[in-house]
Amino acid sequence: MAYRAAIVGGSGYTGAELLRLLAGHPEIEVVHVTADSNAGNRVVDLYPSLVAAYADLVFHPFEPGDLDGVDVAFLALPHGQSQRHAGTLVDRVAHLVDIGADFRLPADAYEQWYGEPHQAPELIDRFVFGLPELFRPDFAGHAHVANPGCYPTAASLALAPLLAAGLVEPTGLIVDAASGISGRGRGLSAPSLYSEANENVAAYGLLTHRHTAEMELALGRLSPTSSASVLFTPHLVPMTRGILATCYARPTTEAAALGTDGLLAHYRDFYAGEPFVAVLDQPPATKSTAGSNTVQVTVRYDGRTNTVLAISAEDNLVKGASGQALQNANLLLGLPETLGLPTVGLVP
Amino acid sequence: MAYRAAIVGGSGYTGAELLRLLAGHPEIEVVHVTADSNAGNRVVDLYPSLVAAYADLVFHPFEPGDLDGVDVAFLALPHGQSQRHAGTLVDRVAHLVDIGADFRLPADAYEQWYGEPHQAPELIDRFVFGLPELFRPDFAGHAHVANPGCYPTAASLALAPLLAAGLVEPTGLIVDAASGISGRGRGLSAPSLYSEANENVAAYGLLTHRHTAEMELALGRLSPTSSASVLFTPHLVPMTRGILATCYARPTTEAAALGTDGLLAHYRDFYAGEPFVAVLDQPPATKSTAGSNTVQVTVRYDGRTNTVLAISAEDNLVKGASGQALQNANLLLGLPETLGLPTVGLVP
Amino acid sequence: MAYRAAIVGGSGYTGAELLRLLAGHPEIEVVHVTADSNAGNRVVDLYPSLVAAYADLVFHPFEPGDLDGVDVAFLALPHGQSQRHAGTLVDRVAHLVDIGADFRLPADAYEQWYGEPHQAPELIDRFVFGLPELFRPDFAGHAHVANPGCYPTAASLALAPLLAAGLVEPTGLIVDAASGISGRGRGLSAPSLYSEANENVAAYGLLTHRHTAEMELALGRLSPTSSASVLFTPHLVPMTRGILATCYARPTTEAAALGTDGLLAHYRDFYAGEPFVAVLDQPPATKSTAGSNTVQVTVRYDGRTNTVLAISAEDNLVKGASGQALQNANLLLGLPETLGLPTVGLVP
Amino acid sequence: MAYRAAIVGGSGYTGAELLRLLAGHPEIEVVHVTADSNAGNRVVDLYPSLVAAYADLVFHPFEPGDLDGVDVAFLALPHGQSQRHAGTLVDRVAHLVDIGADFRLPADAYEQWYGEPHQAPELIDRFVFGLPELFRPDFAGHAHVANPGCYPTAASLALAPLLAAGLVEPTGLIVDAASGISGRGRGLSAPSLYSEANENVAAYGLLTHRHTAEMELALGRLSPTSSASVLFTPHLVPMTRGILATCYARPTTEAAALGTDGLLAHYRDFYAGEPFVAVLDQPPATKSTAGSNTVQVTVRYDGRTNTVLAISAEDNLVKGASGQALQNANLLLGLPETLGLPTVGLVP
């Protein structure tokens, strides 16, 4: 294999998903995996599903020196930890892909939404916001990537064609989204229990979910006014994987003139050639994207209430996390962007 | 028992749920159940869960004469069928509770949303729209009830306190709702299959779901302007029972002044004494209502985007259908409104 | 209400289920609930589903004196704890119903299967093994009940008619059972997480599950040889509630002569008049019993392999725990055995 | 690509799963798909998950001539149909892989278990029973494959090492298995509905499931006595994919001497070098195999009841159907057996 990869914080779900995807990647080999809480255990003791690919891989405690000479390191750490380690790693490892939230926002926005000052504000600019379909040119001149959050990936891809073309007002955007339980990670907490989550739908994080900031940042950059405001309501639904983002926006007169057919055509143009975005006539379904790096999108214009409706579906652990991280790693390494990334969902 | 009941169209899920609830009702006895497609079969062959209560009950073909002298008949029929039978039944049976959609809307709205003229427009006024928490005074002078749809019950109870007090603009209301699969009924269709619905979330009926009309009717009646416009997006989520309605509205300055705490206090006043509405500080969860006739509601004011968010949860087969039907029957018969209706959800 | 009840250890799933059931019981009032880890919190903060029935009930720390004069105390504690408190309670409270495992087995069997000596062996005989359908006469002369485990209830009721009539060999019994995840309780552990349990079936506790001892005890008492040996394999399946026990036994020649029809007739005789056991021709389904105290049972004779197959279904939290506890409390208090206990399952 | 493939009956779940797997196969191209009931529709209209790989593929009506010159044809038809078409196809297509049940059993066993005479008994011998791990040498001299059933694959691989070494008695074998709902296919029927299957476990096909015959055939061939008898009890559990087979057998004294450790070592020897069988110490879990062609197996000896317990897990649509079909096609075409087949499960 051409490239050597490490995963820092590999015992959680995004780490395991990276291992699953990299098991099928022809040019990147996993040479090191850390997990402080599981250090010394074999990976397959935690994830027997990986036995055919990583029979002997063992979790190590995190030691920066162990990453020397690695081509790419994926950081799959709880928020706040990457910023503490990045100073040590940023010049030691050729490419960092931070799957966490630490380098996605400017320092002031980070402090506002996370309630604490950023520990390494001087490094933030060295990370590109890794949403290639919207910001691929930004990769030039960047060695490291801040991988977007799961909800912002889905919502931004649903709404981007509207904002970029000035078809909706950039304020008053509503993102009403549903996520599978794996979005809460592998940590132990009552709402993650099967008996609590099963046969249940509920909203959470009302008005205050931190992913709001990423959505406003990404969509604001696309907007003619350079800003956007979003009300974001996430929900938990009883499934393991998947995010559906149902988004509402107030159309400009141009969008009203286009109507649903014109908007769908605009979306197809906007995403032409993108291997991981499928624009559909019918409503997207999370199941269609399970295990794949594909995002499905559709759009409608409602003349009765003068509203634009845009919907997207993705697998929160793939395009919403580890798959997009691998897509970003491919870009950083100069590999074909699609290498090792499935585009067909596990159906049924 | 004091009263004798019949169920017309008793082999579907709303029929079975009525049988479950009536098994615990001290004053109403089920004396007759019809189901053309299952005529001749024992109820317990279709629903072994009912064996302890209805070991010998048999589905009969529908014959109007079989309902003579019945105190209350519940019609659990596909839309379009009740209006064909109502003429025969309306003076033959003391009280009809139509769980279907046939007598909920004025004739013109019915034709607009259902795409066909109403077959018995002269009877519509004889049915009261059976949402007691909002329209209890309307029961006076009515012998029959049109039971509201599952989504309109949830959405109307979530938004009613806002519209009734002029706290939000009655236009531009957004209802984004999720329903369990039982909302599709017991009919055979691909989207109802376990392997299609499991691990899947998708929207459906974009812009055109017929329950929109009921929401606009109910909320419009409460509004100072006597009208309301709603954009309604229903979703299917992988659970059997439950509806969650997440609703967005533009506040008046008065709502902004109240803020979240003031709105919650207003909701508690509005629903004071209602046995089936619980106003919560935390986000409602469908699971908390499973098997019960309770609706849980909360509300928020978002100053950042100047939006009001109202959320409700219910069991779509109980408060959203058969439980509310029984609540309405209790009212028609002069019984305590809560008789035979559980208010505690099946948790976990 | 006639009787006053306390629940000790009321914050877990069996405690919550007792609260749900007692909310509909006409003669027993809950006057006190303890939960050390949640002491001071309102019950409805943990279980919003209970808000309509217990709006003001608060969890207290366990203090034996708080139970003085209570008519019945339900102990819903982790195993090992009831035996530490029983000495204080056994003469202070009229009736104890221990839902845990502490008083089900003789002291030697307890030590063998639980790996530690029993702390109150002198009290064991004061508790009757509370499986009324099989051992109702034992209640005479007992003030306290050891409520059987969820699996032993299901397996014993499936196999009892065979052993009691000498229709199968009492050795070599195989019980292959599947349980919903709520059987693991509300404690936090990785296998209880939604993302681990969903879309997964696996066996656990191979060869060593402690419920084996209860099955051998109960079935041995019924057997002509006064003993029974059972190989028990439990599985976790992705649902919240329900146990299905599929049991295999070697028939005597008499069973072979009876055949399936004869065995079914024998089961109907054996359970005639039992309000909570339904003998079915078709295979039992856990869903049919959800939320109810009913056990469904069927039986087959396979001439091809000369084997008897017996299957039972129950709700593990009702007939498998809190429902049976209430059934036992009714018996202890001299109330009708069925009072407050639903027999119709929540379907769909 | 080197080889051209057709799928006959491609609109069901096994057809869709073949399309998913073949989308990632480097040497086999899908050139033709038939589906009489969906003829004329695009594949992606039925399966939007396939849009990235088969945007333009259309279902055709079945015409034998359309398969001329195809290298391999997968038959994914309801039982009874392959035997009607095989005469036309067997010399027209280089290799047939029949995923259905038509060529798995000798004609007499077929008639006994399927209740009707076989329509092409003279062709049965031209199909090898395609369970490579047990019968790989049989592929020599065969152009066509009868792909085993989902349950027989799981049960045979669980028990084979025991029978092949004479470690258990070949009679009185018990296979107690659980399957996800996708095993019922995409056909419309009440037990396949989400609202019926969810939160439910039940056995079906008691004593008479047709897969019993395949198990007895496969295990009998391995047994020193050349015969085996199996009592098979399948269950449906609420998940989409996965089969778990929990098997019981009576050990010979040699197995008792080996004990659990010796049996595990024997299993590791027996399956050494097999890329799709993982022998585990811990109990297998269906989720670990989701989407992959891997079977996980473990074994135990219970001295207390003198029983051997063997358990296997697989994805019923992959190793239990389409994955094994592709493995067999690889073998027929002289390709590496593992080509295009994932071995890592989709976890979580």
JSON list of C-alpha atoms in Angstrom, two decimals, chain D residues 147-275:
[
{"chain": "D", "resi": 147, "resn": "ASN", "atom": "CA", "xyz": [-27.16, -22.37, -3.81]},
{"chain": "D", "resi": 148, "resn": "PRO", "atom": "CA", "xyz": [-28.08, -23.63, -0.33]},
{"chain": "D", "resi": 149, "resn": "GLY", "atom": "CA", "xyz": [-30.86, -22.13, 1.75]},
{"chain": "D", "resi": 150, "resn": "CYS", "atom": "CA", "xyz": [-30.14, -19.50, 4.37]},
{"chain": "D", "resi": 151, "resn": "TYR", "atom": "CA", "xyz": [-30.90, -21.67, 7.41]},
{"chain": "D", "resi": 152, "resn": "PRO", "atom": "CA", "xyz": [-29.10, -24.79, 6.08]},
{"chain": "D", "resi": 153, "resn": "THR", "atom": "CA", "xyz": [-25.97, -22.73, 5.43]},
{"chain": "D", "resi": 154, "resn": "ALA", "atom": "CA", "xyz": [-25.91, -21.48, 9.00]},
{"chain": "D", "resi": 155, "resn": "ALA", "atom": "CA", "xyz": [-26.86, -24.76, 10.66]},
{"chain": "D", "resi": 156, "resn": "SER", "atom": "CA", "xyz": [-24.61, -26.95, 8.53]},
{"chain": "D", "resi": 157, "resn": "LEU", "atom": "CA", "xyz": [-21.54, -24.81, 9.14]},
{"chain": "D", "resi": 158, "resn": "ALA", "atom": "CA", "xyz": [-22.30, -24.81, 12.88]},
{"chain": "D", "resi": 159, "resn": "LEU", "atom": "CA", "xyz": [-22.62, -28.59, 13.16]},
{"chain": "D", "resi": 160, "resn": "ALA", "atom": "CA", "xyz": [-20.34, -29.87, 10.37]},
{"chain": "D", "resi": 161, "resn": "PRO", "atom": "CA", "xyz": [-17.12, -30.12, 12.39]},
{"chain": "D", "resi": 162, "resn": "LEU", "atom": "CA", "xyz": [-18.94, -32.26, 14.94]},
{"chain": "D", "resi": 163, "resn": "LEU", "atom": "CA", "xyz": [-20.48, -34.69, 12.49]},
{"chain": "D", "resi": 164, "resn": "ALA", "atom": "CA", "xyz": [-17.45, -34.96, 10.24]},
{"chain": "D", "resi": 165, "resn": "ALA", "atom": "CA", "xyz": [-15.36, -36.07, 13.21]},
{"chain": "D", "resi": 166, "resn": "GLY", "atom": "CA", "xyz": [-17.95, -38.32, 14.76]},
{"chain": "D", "resi": 167, "resn": "LEU", "atom": "CA", "xyz": [-18.12, -36.16, 17.87]},
{"chain": "D", "resi": 168, "resn": "VAL", "atom": "CA", "xyz": [-21.91, -36.20, 18.16]},
{"chain": "D", "resi": 169, "resn": "GLU", "atom": "CA", "xyz": [-24.72, -38.59, 17.45]},
{"chain": "D", "resi": 170, "resn": "PRO", "atom": "CA", "xyz": [-26.16, -37.85, 14.00]},
{"chain": "D", "resi": 171, "resn": "THR", "atom": "CA", "xyz": [-29.73, -38.30, 15.25]},
{"chain": "D", "resi": 172, "resn": "GLY", "atom": "CA", "xyz": [-31.68, -36.06, 17.57]},
{"chain": "D", "resi": 173, "resn": "LEU", "atom": "CA", "xyz": [-29.98, -32.90, 16.36]},
{"chain": "D", "resi": 174, "resn": "ILE", "atom": "CA", "xyz": [-31.91, -29.78, 17.27]},
{"chain": "D", "resi": 175, "resn": "VAL", "atom": "CA", "xyz": [-31.57, -26.55, 15.30]},
{"chain": "D", "resi": 176, "resn": "ASP", "atom": "CA", "xyz": [-33.30, -23.60, 16.93]},
{"chain": "D", "resi": 177, "resn": "ALA", "atom": "CA", "xyz": [-32.82, -20.60, 14.69]},
{"chain": "D", "resi": 178, "resn": "ALA", "atom": "CA", "xyz": [-33.87, -16.96, 14.42]},
{"chain": "D", "resi": 179, "resn": "SER", "atom": "CA", "xyz": [-34.10, -14.99, 11.19]},
{"chain": "D", "resi": 180, "resn": "GLY", "atom": "CA", "xyz": [-34.57, -11.37, 10.29]},
{"chain": "D", "resi": 181, "resn": "ILE", "atom": "CA", "xyz": [-37.70, -10.46, 8.37]},
{"chain": "D", "resi": 182, "resn": "SER", "atom": "CA", "xyz": [-35.93, -10.05, 5.02]},
{"chain": "D", "resi": 183, "resn": "GLY", "atom": "CA", "xyz": [-35.85, -13.86, 4.94]},
{"chain": "D", "resi": 184, "resn": "ARG", "atom": "CA", "xyz": [-39.53, -13.67, 4.00]},
{"chain": "D", "resi": 185, "resn": "GLY", "atom": "CA", "xyz": [-38.66, -11.73, 0.86]},
{"chain": "D", "resi": 186, "resn": "ARG", "atom": "CA", "xyz": [-40.26, -8.65, -0.61]},
{"chain": "D", "resi": 187, "resn": "GLY", "atom": "CA", "xyz": [-43.67, -10.24, -1.14]},
{"chain": "D", "resi": 188, "resn": "LEU", "atom": "CA", "xyz": [-46.67, -8.64, 0.55]},
{"chain": "D", "resi": 189, "resn": "SER", "atom": "CA", "xyz": [-48.08, -10.58, 3.49]},
{"chain": "D", "resi": 190, "resn": "ALA", "atom": "CA", "xyz": [-49.32, -9.66, 6.94]},
{"chain": "D", "resi": 191, "resn": "PRO", "atom": "CA", "xyz": [-46.47, -11.25, 8.93]},
{"chain": "D", "resi": 192, "resn": "SER", "atom": "CA", "xyz": [-43.99, -9.18, 6.89]},
{"chain": "D", "resi": 193, "resn": "LEU", "atom": "CA", "xyz": [-45.61, -5.89, 7.90]},
{"chain": "D", "resi": 194, "resn": "TYR", "atom": "CA", "xyz": [-43.59, -3.67, 10.19]},
{"chain": "D", "resi": 195, "resn": "SER", "atom": "CA", "xyz": [-46.44, -3.28, 12.66]},
{"chain": "D", "resi": 196, "resn": "GLU", "atom": "CA", "xyz": [-46.85, -7.05, 12.94]},
{"chain": "D", "resi": 197, "resn": "ALA", "atom": "CA", "xyz": [-43.18, -8.02, 13.08]},
{"chain": "D", "resi": 198, "resn": "ASN", "atom": "CA", "xyz": [-41.83, -5.25, 15.26]},
{"chain": "D", "resi": 199, "resn": "GLU", "atom": "CA", "xyz": [-41.55, -5.96, 19.00]},
{"chain": "D", "resi": 200, "resn": "ASN", "atom": "CA", "xyz": [-42.40, -9.57, 18.27]},
{"chain": "D", "resi": 201, "resn": "VAL", "atom": "CA", "xyz": [-40.71, -12.94, 18.37]},
{"chain": "D", "resi": 202, "resn": "ALA", "atom": "CA", "xyz": [-42.52, -16.08, 17.31]},
{"chain": "D", "resi": 203, "resn": "ALA", "atom": "CA", "xyz": [-41.71, -19.50, 15.95]},
{"chain": "D", "resi": 204, "resn": "TYR", "atom": "CA", "xyz": [-43.23, -20.65, 12.67]},
{"chain": "D", "resi": 205, "resn": "GLY", "atom": "CA", "xyz": [-43.29, -23.68, 10.42]},
{"chain": "D", "resi": 206, "resn": "LEU", "atom": "CA", "xyz": [-43.20, -25.94, 13.47]},
{"chain": "D", "resi": 207, "resn": "LEU", "atom": "CA", "xyz": [-41.84, -29.43, 12.66]},
{"chain": "D", "resi": 208, "resn": "THR", "atom": "CA", "xyz": [-42.28, -28.96, 8.91]},
{"chain": "D", "resi": 209, "resn": "HIS", "atom": "CA", "xyz": [-39.94, -26.27, 7.57]},
{"chain": "D", "resi": 210, "resn": "ARG", "atom": "CA", "xyz": [-38.53, -27.39, 4.23]},
{"chain": "D", "resi": 211, "resn": "HIS", "atom": "CA", "xyz": [-34.99, -26.37, 5.07]},
{"chain": "D", "resi": 212, "resn": "THR", "atom": "CA", "xyz": [-34.90, -29.36, 7.43]},
{"chain": "D", "resi": 213, "resn": "ALA", "atom": "CA", "xyz": [-34.33, -31.58, 4.41]},
{"chain": "D", "resi": 214, "resn": "GLU", "atom": "CA", "xyz": [-31.26, -29.64, 3.29]},
{"chain": "D", "resi": 215, "resn": "MET", "atom": "CA", "xyz": [-29.78, -29.78, 6.76]},
{"chain": "D", "resi": 216, "resn": "GLU", "atom": "CA", "xyz": [-30.29, -33.52, 6.97]},
{"chain": "D", "resi": 217, "resn": "LEU", "atom": "CA", "xyz": [-28.81, -33.96, 3.49]},
{"chain": "D", "resi": 218, "resn": "ALA", "atom": "CA", "xyz": [-25.72, -31.85, 4.12]},
{"chain": "D", "resi": 219, "resn": "LEU", "atom": "CA", "xyz": [-25.05, -33.13, 7.62]},
{"chain": "D", "resi": 220, "resn": "GLY", "atom": "CA", "xyz": [-25.84, -36.71, 6.64]},
{"chain": "D", "resi": 221, "resn": "ARG", "atom": "CA", "xyz": [-23.18, -36.60, 3.94]},
{"chain": "D", "resi": 222, "resn": "LEU", "atom": "CA", "xyz": [-20.62, -35.62, 6.55]},
{"chain": "D", "resi": 223, "resn": "SER", "atom": "CA", "xyz": [-21.70, -38.15, 9.14]},
{"chain": "D", "resi": 224, "resn": "PRO", "atom": "CA", "xyz": [-19.94, -41.49, 9.55]},
{"chain": "D", "resi": 225, "resn": "THR", "atom": "CA", "xyz": [-23.40, -43.09, 9.36]},
{"chain": "D", "resi": 226, "resn": "SER", "atom": "CA", "xyz": [-24.26, -41.23, 6.14]},
{"chain": "D", "resi": 227, "resn": "SER", "atom": "CA", "xyz": [-27.44, -39.93, 7.68]},
{"chain": "D", "resi": 228, "resn": "ALA", "atom": "CA", "xyz": [-28.64, -37.31, 10.10]},
{"chain": "D", "resi": 229, "resn": "SER", "atom": "CA", "xyz": [-31.96, -36.33, 11.62]},
{"chain": "D", "resi": 230, "resn": "VAL", "atom": "CA", "xyz": [-32.77, -32.77, 12.59]},
{"chain": "D", "resi": 231, "resn": "LEU", "atom": "CA", "xyz": [-35.63, -31.09, 14.41]},
{"chain": "D", "resi": 232, "resn": "PHE", "atom": "CA", "xyz": [-35.64, -27.52, 13.13]},
{"chain": "D", "resi": 233, "resn": "THR", "atom": "CA", "xyz": [-37.54, -24.63, 14.73]},
{"chain": "D", "resi": 234, "resn": "PRO", "atom": "CA", "xyz": [-37.25, -21.31, 12.90]},
{"chain": "D", "resi": 235, "resn": "HIS", "atom": "CA", "xyz": [-38.28, -18.02, 14.52]},
{"chain": "D", "resi": 236, "resn": "LEU", "atom": "CA", "xyz": [-38.84, -14.54, 13.18]},
{"chain": "D", "resi": 237, "resn": "VAL", "atom": "CA", "xyz": [-37.22, -11.73, 15.14]},
{"chain": "D", "resi": 238, "resn": "PRO", "atom": "CA", "xyz": [-37.59, -7.99, 14.62]},
{"chain": "D", "resi": 239, "resn": "MET", "atom": "CA", "xyz": [-34.55, -7.15, 12.54]},
{"chain": "D", "resi": 240, "resn": "THR", "atom": "CA", "xyz": [-34.05, -6.92, 8.80]},
{"chain": "D", "resi": 241, "resn": "ARG", "atom": "CA", "xyz": [-31.02, -9.12, 8.26]},
{"chain": "D", "resi": 242, "resn": "GLY", "atom": "CA", "xyz": [-29.32, -11.96, 10.06]},
{"chain": "D", "resi": 243, "resn": "ILE", "atom": "CA", "xyz": [-29.70, -15.58, 11.06]},
{"chain": "D", "resi": 244, "resn": "LEU", "atom": "CA", "xyz": [-28.58, -17.09, 14.31]},
{"chain": "D", "resi": 245, "resn": "ALA", "atom": "CA", "xyz": [-28.62, -20.88, 14.56]},
{"chain": "D", "resi": 246, "resn": "THR", "atom": "CA", "xyz": [-28.37, -22.37, 18.05]},
{"chain": "D", "resi": 247, "resn": "CYS", "atom": "CA", "xyz": [-27.82, -26.11, 17.71]},
{"chain": "D", "resi": 248, "resn": "TYR", "atom": "CA", "xyz": [-27.91, -28.94, 20.23]},
{"chain": "D", "resi": 249, "resn": "ALA", "atom": "CA", "xyz": [-26.41, -32.40, 19.83]},
{"chain": "D", "resi": 250, "resn": "ARG", "atom": "CA", "xyz": [-25.65, -35.42, 21.98]},
{"chain": "D", "resi": 251, "resn": "PRO", "atom": "CA", "xyz": [-21.90, -35.88, 22.28]},
{"chain": "D", "resi": 252, "resn": "THR", "atom": "CA", "xyz": [-19.94, -39.07, 21.90]},
{"chain": "D", "resi": 253, "resn": "THR", "atom": "CA", "xyz": [-17.48, -39.83, 24.67]},
{"chain": "D", "resi": 254, "resn": "GLU", "atom": "CA", "xyz": [-14.74, -38.35, 22.53]},
{"chain": "D", "resi": 255, "resn": "ALA", "atom": "CA", "xyz": [-16.44, -34.95, 22.54]},
{"chain": "D", "resi": 256, "resn": "ALA", "atom": "CA", "xyz": [-16.87, -35.15, 26.30]},
{"chain": "D", "resi": 257, "resn": "ALA", "atom": "CA", "xyz": [-13.16, -35.81, 26.60]},
{"chain": "D", "resi": 258, "resn": "LEU", "atom": "CA", "xyz": [-12.30, -32.83, 24.43]},
{"chain": "D", "resi": 259, "resn": "GLY", "atom": "CA", "xyz": [-14.46, -30.42, 26.38]},
{"chain": "D", "resi": 260, "resn": "THR", "atom": "CA", "xyz": [-15.14, -26.90, 25.23]},
{"chain": "D", "resi": 261, "resn": "ASP", "atom": "CA", "xyz": [-11.49, -25.99, 24.67]},
{"chain": "D", "resi": 262, "resn": "GLY", "atom": "CA", "xyz": [-10.84, -29.10, 22.64]},
{"chain": "D", "resi": 263, "resn": "LEU", "atom": "CA", "xyz": [-13.94, -28.56, 20.56]},
{"chain": "D", "resi": 264, "resn": "LEU", "atom": "CA", "xyz": [-12.97, -24.96, 19.83]},
{"chain": "D", "resi": 265, "resn": "ALA", "atom": "CA", "xyz": [-9.52, -26.12, 18.75]},
{"chain": "D", "resi": 266, "resn": "HIS", "atom": "CA", "xyz": [-11.12, -28.71, 16.52]},
{"chain": "D", "resi": 267, "resn": "TYR", "atom": "CA", "xyz": [-13.33, -26.06, 14.93]},
{"chain": "D", "resi": 268, "resn": "ARG", "atom": "CA", "xyz": [-10.30, -23.85, 14.28]},
{"chain": "D", "resi": 269, "resn": "ASP", "atom": "CA", "xyz": [-8.54, -26.74, 12.58]},
{"chain": "D", "resi": 270, "resn": "PHE", "atom": "CA", "xyz": [-11.60, -27.70, 10.58]},
{"chain": "D", "resi": 271, "resn": "TYR", "atom": "CA", "xyz": [-12.08, -24.19, 9.20]},
{"chain": "D", "resi": 272, "resn": "ALA", "atom": "CA", "xyz": [-8.40, -23.23, 8.93]},
{"chain": "D", "resi": 273, "resn": "GLY", "atom": "CA", "xyz": [-7.83, -21.17, 5.80]},
{"chain": "D", "resi": 274, "resn": "GLU", "atom": "CA", "xyz": [-11.51, -20.61, 5.15]},
{"chain": "D", "resi": 275, "resn": "PRO", "atom": "CA", "xyz": [-11.86, -16.88, 4.40]}
]
